[in-house]
Amino acid sequence: MRVRNIYSKIICILICCFIFAKSADKPTIGLALSGGGAKGAAHIGVLKVLEEAGIEVDYISGTSMGSFIGALYAIGYDSKRIEKIYRELDWEALLFDQKINRRSLSIQEKKYHSRYVREFPIKDWQIKLPRGLGYGHTLSQTISQLTWPVNHVDDFSKIPIPFLCIATDLETGEAIVLDHGYLPDAIRASMSFPSVLTPVEIDGKLLSDGGIVRNLPVQDLRDKGVDIIIGVDIGAKLYNKNELQTVVNLMEQISRYFGEESNKEQREKCDILITPDIEGFTASSFFATDTLIERGERAAWKILPQLKNLADSLKQFKQDVIKSIPQTKFSPVNVVSIEFRGLPKDKEYLIQGILNITPPQLLTPEELNNSIDRIYGSQYFERVTYILEPHANGVNLILNVTEKKENIFKFGIQYNSDMKSAVLLNTTFRNLFNAQSRFSMDVRLGVNTFAELSYFSYSKTLPGMGYGIDLLYDNFEVPVIDSSGSINALFDYKAYSIDLSLQSTFSNDYIFGGILEGLYSTGKVIYGNELSSSFNPKLINAIGFVKVDTYDQTVFPHSGLKLFAEAKVISDKYTHRYGERHDSVSRFLLLYSHSIKLHNRLSIFYGLETGVIGKIWLSSRKPFFKKNDVDLNEIPGDFLFWVGGPADYENNLISFTGLRFMEISTNEVTIYSAGIQLEPWDSKYISFKGNWGELSTINYNQENSSIYNKNKEIYGYGITIGMDTPIGPFQYILMKGSESDDFFSHISIGWWI
């Protein structure tokens, strides 16, 4: 051990003497951090030891994960702060964020959130493979927030510790040194591992992970004139022949050939080389953070005497002022003006309403990132970055915006005990006919079919206002349940509708509007008793609605609320199957649910579902609304409330745990529900729900009498076992209710439209 220490001292003295002979200035120390995905946690362990040894770094280079950790260190974060940040980040969500956070989506987009298994870009009217599994929006936002103190610096040599990182030009295969520009973009480009994260375009070049061509960026520090370079190599080594047993390993081996040759050359250029033992770990081993940090420490500890000798030999030189460490919570900035780049002047209105920033205004990093998230959530913009340009009274907020050009094809699969299996298809075109518009086609192929053409566009002159048109076809079989719980009829229902809508959006969470709906439906009994209620009217409906949706997840929400309120009126005269004319009939519906997070893995929820059907008169001689003066013949089946089934269908299909799908039809209903949801393991759920209510039952045997059997009480309860899967949520529900003698189950996987 003593011999080794003496040897280390001699090496460091010789290095410093050589450099000192050339210059009387303090030799510069460079730190080169390689890429390696999750194995990058070992860099943190190395940084701890460097700090303990007293090594002050003058220049940092990084590739991929090395660029992320290196940039944070260059800004002024110490190893302890970086470790805390690294542990708190959800790396799987950051790297595979194909879906934008639901709360950031506009309310029009929330119903489509996570509905489909995969999505593919459409270019030149052809479906293409995506450039990566994740878009990196969340990662970019995280990096932007962490680099807030140097957001305005476009020359990386002017941040507390000069910094550079390496990316790969996908067109030429050349290594690109990123030492200026927008720091978060540079880091994001360096981390864009092919097939995992989409590449980043900078200065007209399409850039991806720098590890493809130079995983250990040592030469780049030499080119900057750095005297002594400490390299930390966590790159993957070539597999031996015994390990080449799978297709995956073979493909990895091929991709490593070129990189291994480059790494060998870069390692030889290091003055001090640290190689943590990362055998057995991969780029996705984020579960092993503790072990990897410890491996980094252990590797650096082995050369601690050499590092201390180097630090001691540099004490003769004048030391730089110790860099300050950024705070976790940054002070707000005063935004005095906003400048948009990448959008024509006549399109700036598209983003101003979404941004919701009115200068002068104090903004924290969190508030600004929330505004950026809302821009992404509108789904009309592909890329948004910002620069905080210093100003006498605060900062100028410069937004670089790229409109979404790619159209999207999506698909999914679904199975439901009620609706059976189906394939879900969607094609969405944005900004097709005019700016900030969406044209989509949804199709459900299976036993029960569905198709919808939808067009929506925001107004240029009225911020937040939009208009739309929807064409819809729906076909499904409705089982008719008798009092014993048996199916006594099966009804085939088809509906065709056209909706013209005018909507106003308060925020991502609120919307209200009006709809003029034309509806034509047909129906026939496949077997069993004929229904008294009509399913073939031609209706013109006027609808007013309000929607509120703050759920963090569509299914298994931990927190948030959801509200849907609707008033629907059939035109004064409508065609009935009996050829009669009737007074206007109106329907009022309120659906409300609220989830409250008590703990990371515990939530409670409760809800209210209520609706009533009656007649409206505008004459002063009669009541404005009278619910009891309606008989069966005056209510088309499309207009009734159909109660039963656990799914949240909205419209006139009201969920009720303990009843089968559409088991009871009624013109008046009030249901209360409550329950608790546990998440014993990540994305695995157990919930208990109970519901109770009152409704009016329809007497099909007395066609011309009142349809009320008032105050019929119903109740039900059930337990749900669920989990998130790659194709959507899985739910198994075991339940029982007042209308059934035994327990029965419901199974679903995937999403329903």
PDB file of N, CA, C and O in Angstrom, residues 174-208:
ATOM      1  N   GLU A 174     -21.486  11.925 -37.341  1.00  0.00           N
ATOM      2  CA  GLU A 174     -20.408  12.649 -36.704  1.00  0.00           C
ATOM      3  C   GLU A 174     -20.744  13.016 -35.268  1.00  0.00           C
ATOM      4  O   GLU A 174     -21.915  13.199 -34.914  1.00  0.00           O
ATOM      5  N   ALA A 175     -19.699  13.134 -34.448  1.00  0.00           N
ATOM      6  CA  ALA A 175     -19.857  13.622 -33.086  1.00  0.00           C
ATOM      7  C   ALA A 175     -19.998  15.138 -33.115  1.00  0.00           C
ATOM      8  O   ALA A 175     -19.212  15.828 -33.762  1.00  0.00           O
ATOM      9  N   ILE A 176     -20.999  15.652 -32.429  1.00  0.00           N
ATOM     10  CA  ILE A 176     -21.250  17.087 -32.367  1.00  0.00           C
ATOM     11  C   ILE A 176     -20.977  17.574 -30.951  1.00  0.00           C
ATOM     12  O   ILE A 176     -21.568  17.063 -29.990  1.00  0.00           O
ATOM     13  N   VAL A 177     -20.080  18.541 -30.834  1.00  0.00           N
ATOM     14  CA  VAL A 177     -19.776  19.134 -29.532  1.00  0.00           C
ATOM     15  C   VAL A 177     -20.751  20.272 -29.279  1.00  0.00           C
ATOM     16  O   VAL A 177     -20.825  21.230 -30.049  1.00  0.00           O
ATOM     17  N   LEU A 178     -21.527  20.159 -28.208  1.00  0.00           N
ATOM     18  CA  LEU A 178     -22.504  21.176 -27.838  1.00  0.00           C
ATOM     19  C   LEU A 178     -21.944  21.989 -26.683  1.00  0.00           C
ATOM     20  O   LEU A 178     -21.916  21.523 -25.540  1.00  0.00           O
ATOM     21  N   ASP A 179     -21.474  23.175 -26.982  1.00  0.00           N
ATOM     22  CA  ASP A 179     -20.897  24.048 -25.963  1.00  0.00           C
ATOM     23  C   ASP A 179     -21.540  25.430 -25.954  1.00  0.00           C
ATOM     24  O   ASP A 179     -21.035  26.335 -25.297  1.00  0.00           O
ATOM     25  N   HIS A 180     -22.645  25.569 -26.662  1.00  0.00           N
ATOM     26  CA  HIS A 180     -23.383  26.831 -26.666  1.00  0.00           C
ATOM     27  C   HIS A 180     -24.826  26.547 -27.052  1.00  0.00           C
ATOM     28  O   HIS A 180     -25.166  25.438 -27.485  1.00  0.00           O
ATOM     29  N   GLY A 181     -25.650  27.554 -26.904  1.00  0.00           N
ATOM     30  CA  GLY A 181     -27.062  27.406 -27.229  1.00  0.00           C
ATOM     31  C   GLY A 181     -27.930  27.336 -25.992  1.00  0.00           C
ATOM     32  O   GLY A 181     -27.641  27.978 -24.978  1.00  0.00           O
ATOM     33  N   TYR A 182     -28.980  26.547 -26.073  1.00  0.00           N
ATOM     34  CA  TYR A 182     -29.918  26.378 -24.969  1.00  0.00           C
ATOM     35  C   TYR A 182     -29.539  25.111 -24.222  1.00  0.00           C
ATOM     36  O   TYR A 182     -29.633  24.002 -24.751  1.00  0.00           O
ATOM     37  N   LEU A 183     -29.052  25.263 -22.983  1.00  0.00           N
ATOM     38  CA  LEU A 183     -28.484  24.148 -22.230  1.00  0.00           C
ATOM     39  C   LEU A 183     -29.434  22.948 -22.112  1.00  0.00           C
ATOM     40  O   LEU A 183     -29.001  21.813 -22.344  1.00  0.00           O
ATOM     41  N   PRO A 184     -30.715  23.120 -21.743  1.00  0.00           N
ATOM     42  CA  PRO A 184     -31.601  21.944 -21.656  1.00  0.00           C
ATOM     43  C   PRO A 184     -31.702  21.178 -22.966  1.00  0.00           C
ATOM     44  O   PRO A 184     -31.780  19.944 -22.958  1.00  0.00           O
ATOM     45  N   ASP A 185     -31.715  21.880 -24.109  1.00  0.00           N
ATOM     46  CA  ASP A 185     -31.756  21.197 -25.400  1.00  0.00           C
ATOM     47  C   ASP A 185     -30.497  20.363 -25.626  1.00  0.00           C
ATOM     48  O   ASP A 185     -30.554  19.248 -26.149  1.00  0.00           O
ATOM     49  N   ALA A 186     -29.350  20.925 -25.251  1.00  0.00           N
ATOM     50  CA  ALA A 186     -28.089  20.214 -25.429  1.00  0.00           C
ATOM     51  C   ALA A 186     -28.068  18.930 -24.607  1.00  0.00           C
ATOM     52  O   ALA A 186     -27.683  17.859 -25.101  1.00  0.00           O
ATOM     53  N   ILE A 187     -28.470  19.023 -23.341  1.00  0.00           N
ATOM     54  CA  ILE A 187     -28.491  17.844 -22.469  1.00  0.00           C
ATOM     55  C   ILE A 187     -29.478  16.814 -23.014  1.00  0.00           C
ATOM     56  O   ILE A 187     -29.188  15.618 -23.086  1.00  0.00           O
ATOM     57  N   ARG A 188     -30.664  17.292 -23.380  1.00  0.00           N
ATOM     58  CA  ARG A 188     -31.698  16.396 -23.911  1.00  0.00           C
ATOM     59  C   ARG A 188     -31.233  15.681 -25.176  1.00  0.00           C
ATOM     60  O   ARG A 188     -31.505  14.489 -25.353  1.00  0.00           O
ATOM     61  N   ALA A 189     -30.522  16.407 -26.071  1.00  0.00           N
ATOM     62  CA  ALA A 189     -30.017  15.783 -27.292  1.00  0.00           C
ATOM     63  C   ALA A 189     -28.988  14.707 -26.963  1.00  0.00           C
ATOM     64  O   ALA A 189     -29.001  13.614 -27.532  1.00  0.00           O
ATOM     65  N   SER A 190     -28.093  15.010 -26.037  1.00  0.00           N
ATOM     66  CA  SER A 190     -27.053  14.064 -25.657  1.00  0.00           C
ATOM     67  C   SER A 190     -27.627  12.800 -25.039  1.00  0.00           C
ATOM     68  O   SER A 190     -27.009  11.731 -25.109  1.00  0.00           O
ATOM     69  N   MET A 191     -28.823  12.894 -24.438  1.00  0.00           N
ATOM     70  CA  MET A 191     -29.463  11.757 -23.769  1.00  0.00           C
ATOM     71  C   MET A 191     -30.435  10.995 -24.653  1.00  0.00           C
ATOM     72  O   MET A 191     -31.036  10.012 -24.201  1.00  0.00           O
ATOM     73  N   SER A 192     -30.600  11.405 -25.908  1.00  0.00           N
ATOM     74  CA  SER A 192     -31.633  10.830 -26.774  1.00  0.00           C
ATOM     75  C   SER A 192     -31.199   9.483 -27.336  1.00  0.00           C
ATOM     76  O   SER A 192     -30.841   9.370 -28.524  1.00  0.00           O
ATOM     77  N   PHE A 193     -31.213   8.467 -26.500  1.00  0.00           N
ATOM     78  CA  PHE A 193     -30.812   7.134 -26.923  1.00  0.00           C
ATOM     79  C   PHE A 193     -31.746   6.646 -28.021  1.00  0.00           C
ATOM     80  O   PHE A 193     -32.972   6.682 -27.866  1.00  0.00           O
ATOM     81  N   PRO A 194     -31.207   6.187 -29.148  1.00  0.00           N
ATOM     82  CA  PRO A 194     -32.051   5.760 -30.276  1.00  0.00           C
ATOM     83  C   PRO A 194     -33.088   4.718 -29.880  1.00  0.00           C
ATOM     84  O   PRO A 194     -32.794   3.785 -29.127  1.00  0.00           O
ATOM     85  N   SER A 195     -34.294   4.919 -30.397  1.00  0.00           N
ATOM     86  CA  SER A 195     -35.465   4.074 -30.175  1.00  0.00           C
ATOM     87  C   SER A 195     -36.131   4.294 -28.828  1.00  0.00           C
ATOM     88  O   SER A 195     -37.268   3.880 -28.618  1.00  0.00           O
ATOM     89  N   VAL A 196     -35.436   4.938 -27.882  1.00  0.00           N
ATOM     90  CA  VAL A 196     -36.026   5.229 -26.575  1.00  0.00           C
ATOM     91  C   VAL A 196     -36.586   6.639 -26.550  1.00  0.00           C
ATOM     92  O   VAL A 196     -37.758   6.849 -26.211  1.00  0.00           O
ATOM     93  N   LEU A 197     -35.760   7.641 -26.893  1.00  0.00           N
ATOM     94  CA  LEU A 197     -36.188   9.026 -26.923  1.00  0.00           C
ATOM     95  C   LEU A 197     -36.063   9.570 -28.341  1.00  0.00           C
ATOM     96  O   LEU A 197     -35.127   9.243 -29.068  1.00  0.00           O
ATOM     97  N   THR A 198     -37.013  10.394 -28.724  1.00  0.00           N
ATOM     98  CA  THR A 198     -36.956  11.016 -30.037  1.00  0.00           C
ATOM     99  C   THR A 198     -35.747  11.948 -30.125  1.00  0.00           C
ATOM    100  O   THR A 198     -35.352  12.564 -29.133  1.00  0.00           O
ATOM    101  N   PRO A 199     -35.127  12.049 -31.299  1.00  0.00           N
ATOM    102  CA  PRO A 199     -33.987  12.949 -31.458  1.00  0.00           C
ATOM    103  C   PRO A 199     -34.404  14.412 -31.342  1.00  0.00           C
ATOM    104  O   PRO A 199     -35.590  14.740 -31.383  1.00  0.00           O
ATOM    105  N   VAL A 200     -33.413  15.293 -31.207  1.00  0.00           N
ATOM    106  CA  VAL A 200     -33.640  16.723 -31.047  1.00  0.00           C
ATOM    107  C   VAL A 200     -32.983  17.462 -32.207  1.00  0.00           C
ATOM    108  O   VAL A 200     -31.838  17.173 -32.561  1.00  0.00           O
ATOM    109  N   GLU A 201     -33.696  18.403 -32.774  1.00  0.00           N
ATOM    110  CA  GLU A 201     -33.142  19.205 -33.854  1.00  0.00           C
ATOM    111  C   GLU A 201     -32.533  20.489 -33.292  1.00  0.00           C
ATOM    112  O   GLU A 201     -33.208  21.276 -32.643  1.00  0.00           O
ATOM    113  N   ILE A 202     -31.246  20.689 -33.533  1.00  0.00           N
ATOM    114  CA  ILE A 202     -30.523  21.884 -33.099  1.00  0.00           C
ATOM    115  C   ILE A 202     -29.712  22.407 -34.284  1.00  0.00           C
ATOM    116  O   ILE A 202     -28.932  21.660 -34.882  1.00  0.00           O
ATOM    117  N   ASP A 203     -29.914  23.666 -34.619  1.00  0.00           N
ATOM    118  CA  ASP A 203     -29.185  24.309 -35.720  1.00  0.00           C
ATOM    119  C   ASP A 203     -29.303  23.511 -37.018  1.00  0.00           C
ATOM    120  O   ASP A 203     -28.334  23.353 -37.780  1.00  0.00           O
ATOM    121  N   GLY A 204     -30.496  22.976 -37.275  1.00  0.00           N
ATOM    122  CA  GLY A 204     -30.732  22.246 -38.506  1.00  0.00           C
ATOM    123  C   GLY A 204     -30.209  20.829 -38.530  1.00  0.00           C
ATOM    124  O   GLY A 204     -30.337  20.134 -39.540  1.00  0.00           O
ATOM    125  N   LYS A 205     -29.631  20.359 -37.422  1.00  0.00           N
ATOM    126  CA  LYS A 205     -29.093  19.004 -37.342  1.00  0.00           C
ATOM    127  C   LYS A 205     -29.978  18.158 -36.428  1.00  0.00           C
ATOM    128  O   LYS A 205     -30.395  18.610 -35.363  1.00  0.00           O
ATOM    129  N   LEU A 206     -30.250  16.926 -36.859  1.00  0.00           N
ATOM    130  CA  LEU A 206     -31.039  15.992 -36.063  1.00  0.00           C
ATOM    131  C   LEU A 206     -30.081  15.196 -35.184  1.00  0.00           C
ATOM    132  O   LEU A 206     -29.291  14.391 -35.666  1.00  0.00           O
ATOM    133  N   LEU A 207     -30.154  15.436 -33.871  1.00  0.00           N
ATOM    134  CA  LEU A 207     -29.157  14.925 -32.943  1.00  0.00           C
ATOM    135  C   LEU A 207     -29.729  13.833 -32.042  1.00  0.00           C
ATOM    136  O   LEU A 207     -30.859  13.902 -31.596  1.00  0.00           O
ATOM    137  N   SER A 208     -28.868  12.861 -31.768  1.00  0.00           N
ATOM    138  CA  SER A 208     -29.223  11.762 -30.879  1.00  0.00           C
ATOM    139  C   SER A 208     -28.090  11.527 -29.883  1.00  0.00           C
ATOM    140  O   SER A 208     -27.132  12.306 -29.800  1.00  0.00           O
TER     141      SER A 208
END
